[in-house]
Amino acid sequence: MPTPLSRLPVRALVTALLAAAFGAQAVAALRPHVPLLLAATVMSLAVEAVLFRWQRGMLSVFAKSHADITVRHVLRDLLLVVGLLRLGEQHRETVYAPLVAGLLAFYALHCAIQAVSVLVRRTRTLPVLTRNIDASALRLSSAPPLLLRRPGPRLLVFGLPATAGLLTTVATDDPRCAALGIALSLGLALLGLHDLLVRLLPSRRPAGEREALQWLDAWLAEYRPTVGLYFSGGAASAYQANMWLEPLAKLDGRPLIVLRERFMVQKIAPTDVPILCLPKVSTLMHLEQSTLRMLIHPSNSGKTSQVLRIPTLKHTFVNHGESDKLSSCNPYAKAYDEVWVAGPAARERYAYAEVGVEDKDIVEIGRPQLDAVQPYAGPPSGARGKAADGHRTTVLYAPTWEGWDGNPGNTSVVEAGENLVRALLADPGVRLLYKPHPLTGSVDPRAGAADLRIREVIRAANRERTGERPRDTGELALLAQELDRLTTTVVRASADQVERMMLQSAPEPGRAEAVARATAAWEEAYWASLPEWEHQVVTDARPALYACFNRADLLISDVSSVISDFLASGKPYAVANTSGLAEDVFRKAFPTVRAATVLTPDAAGVPELLDAVRHPEKDQLAEARKELKQHLLGPAEPTSQVRFNEAVQALCSAAQEHRERMEERLAAELPAEIPDQRRSLTREQPARPA
């Protein structure tokens, strides 16, 4: 990806060409000089096309300099008119006056289209966005053509006939060409304006704010949600919510997902759980009138404090991973009613951090996401993991990212990544799966550069290996198509949020089960389609991290939630120590390292680590892994999903009891002569869960 510095010469060249084109056009119009006027005009149009196709970032730069597309287009046509007037006698002013009037009318229509386009956009900006919900009562419809919503491209396209007509008139001295071009531009503008005006008719525009909020209250009353997942964050943070979708969908009751950012609606992974996006605080407060009892928070954000103001709801913080990092014990956690953690280790971590979270408010629920992780089934098959008979030791290297705090020990990619990968690739019996964190390089450019070097090292190693490749039967492509059909909705690239709401309505019954079956079939076909001898760089959304867990015999990672999750498998794992701490201090500082092989940045211990994986009798950490697994993730029985569900039901019951106490107290305090007000405070509540 080109850096801002590398783009500077290109931007300077584009700016110089555009300035030169307008300068030449002005000179040619005033002299006048027909060939130069034609060439300069064509050149300026070509540069405009380059701007809109490849240099869209320059458009805002020109706009800030008061040289936006409207100014440039008016100037271009004005110079053509000046050139025409300068080419002949005085009578030309009378001949070309109607053409100038037509141009002025076209630009007036352009301004009118823009004004109406803004009105249409406002009518289509609803106070609530949905997914997996039938919102047809809001009179949802398709979005206007993208060309009508973008003034720059619209002016270029609609104004092109007029400009082309003027150019032709300059070349031929026939004003009919300009008249025809201007007439075509006027016709296109009138059609566009008509299309937008029709959308403002009461029967064609979506519901207004009051009607939409009334619909929201009615839907909440009909659906009767009990537990919700609340999430707010940036586009790259959606994975934090996505990891809780499946456990949420399996809960008893009626789950709901509550979002705050409009763009996040499309970032949430495929799920059948209803999704509500409530951008405004005033809209968010409608949850207080609903049957919703509690919200689950996988992350902290600035907007979390807004929903904590709702007195009828209970809130729990579940985090988005189980990690030894201090960020896992954020003091913000004390704002929630409860903090749910995986096992005793996290409880101890909060006590050690002294951030104000009381032990009585901590509930151990395990990690319900880990049900998909398969348990340890013994060492690699074949000749103890050697490559002689085609069987290899599969090693998953899944480093975390550099983090926001700049701690050099967060990720091993920079200091140890290449060494670890080269040491693994030096063993002919190893098959490497490299799965970097999606945010690698987003803070520290060195991490991004190291990641690219690691990928090139892996590609070079693959070029040196040969072997038979599985025959492509087309099964994987068919399964991918089926999975895409189940998990995606075909939406136009130009669709707006209202159109997406219309298309992403309530899912078909049984879709979630069909997605689970299709995912399992795709994963099986995916691994079968790859040669066992070939190293892999896994960066796509599929296969997921847990699918890589199930293929790996060994994990190498950093101090992160990846380690805790991998412990569910019981397989050997190693942690790269790039913190600068001595090994004994490193183990003491991070309990998740207790059952790991600690690797130094030079990767000197990799051969011994591989030998212990292939020969279980040399694995001295097996018992430690079992103990640490229970310490981090809690007991195997009851399952994490069962404990998660029990915790949800208990907090829902606490919320219900709190509501009843508050309503009784308010009812007792209200004077008897205003029974209507008392009744307004008593809201219908769902039956308590069993």
Coordinates of C-alpha atoms in Angstrom, one line a residue, residues 270 474-490 508-523 525 542:
P270 CA -23.5 -13.4 10.2
G474 CA -14.5 -28.1 -7.3
E475 CA -16.1 -29.1 -4.0
L476 CA -14.5 -26.3 -2.0
A477 CA -15.8 -23.6 -4.4
L478 CA -19.3 -25.0 -4.3
L479 CA -19.3 -25.2 -0.5
A480 CA -17.9 -21.6 -0.3
Q481 CA -20.7 -20.5 -2.6
E482 CA -23.3 -22.2 -0.4
L483 CA -21.8 -20.6 2.7
D484 CA -21.7 -17.2 1.1
R485 CA -25.3 -17.6 0.1
L486 CA -26.3 -18.4 3.7
T487 CA -24.3 -15.7 5.3
T488 CA -24.4 -12.8 2.9
T489 CA -27.2 -10.7 1.4
V490 CA -26.7 -9.5 -2.2
E508 CA -35.4 -17.7 7.2
P509 CA -36.1 -20.2 10.0
G510 CA -33.3 -22.6 10.5
R511 CA -30.6 -20.5 8.9
A512 CA -28.3 -20.6 11.9
E513 CA -28.2 -24.4 11.8
A514 CA -27.7 -24.4 8.1
V515 CA -24.7 -22.0 8.5
A516 CA -23.1 -24.2 11.2
R517 CA -23.4 -27.3 8.9
A518 CA -22.1 -25.4 5.9
T519 CA -19.2 -24.0 7.9
A520 CA -18.1 -27.4 9.1
A521 CA -18.3 -28.8 5.6
W522 CA -16.3 -25.9 4.2
E523 CA -13.6 -26.2 6.8
A525 CA -13.0 -29.4 2.4
R542 CA -12.2 -18.2 7.0

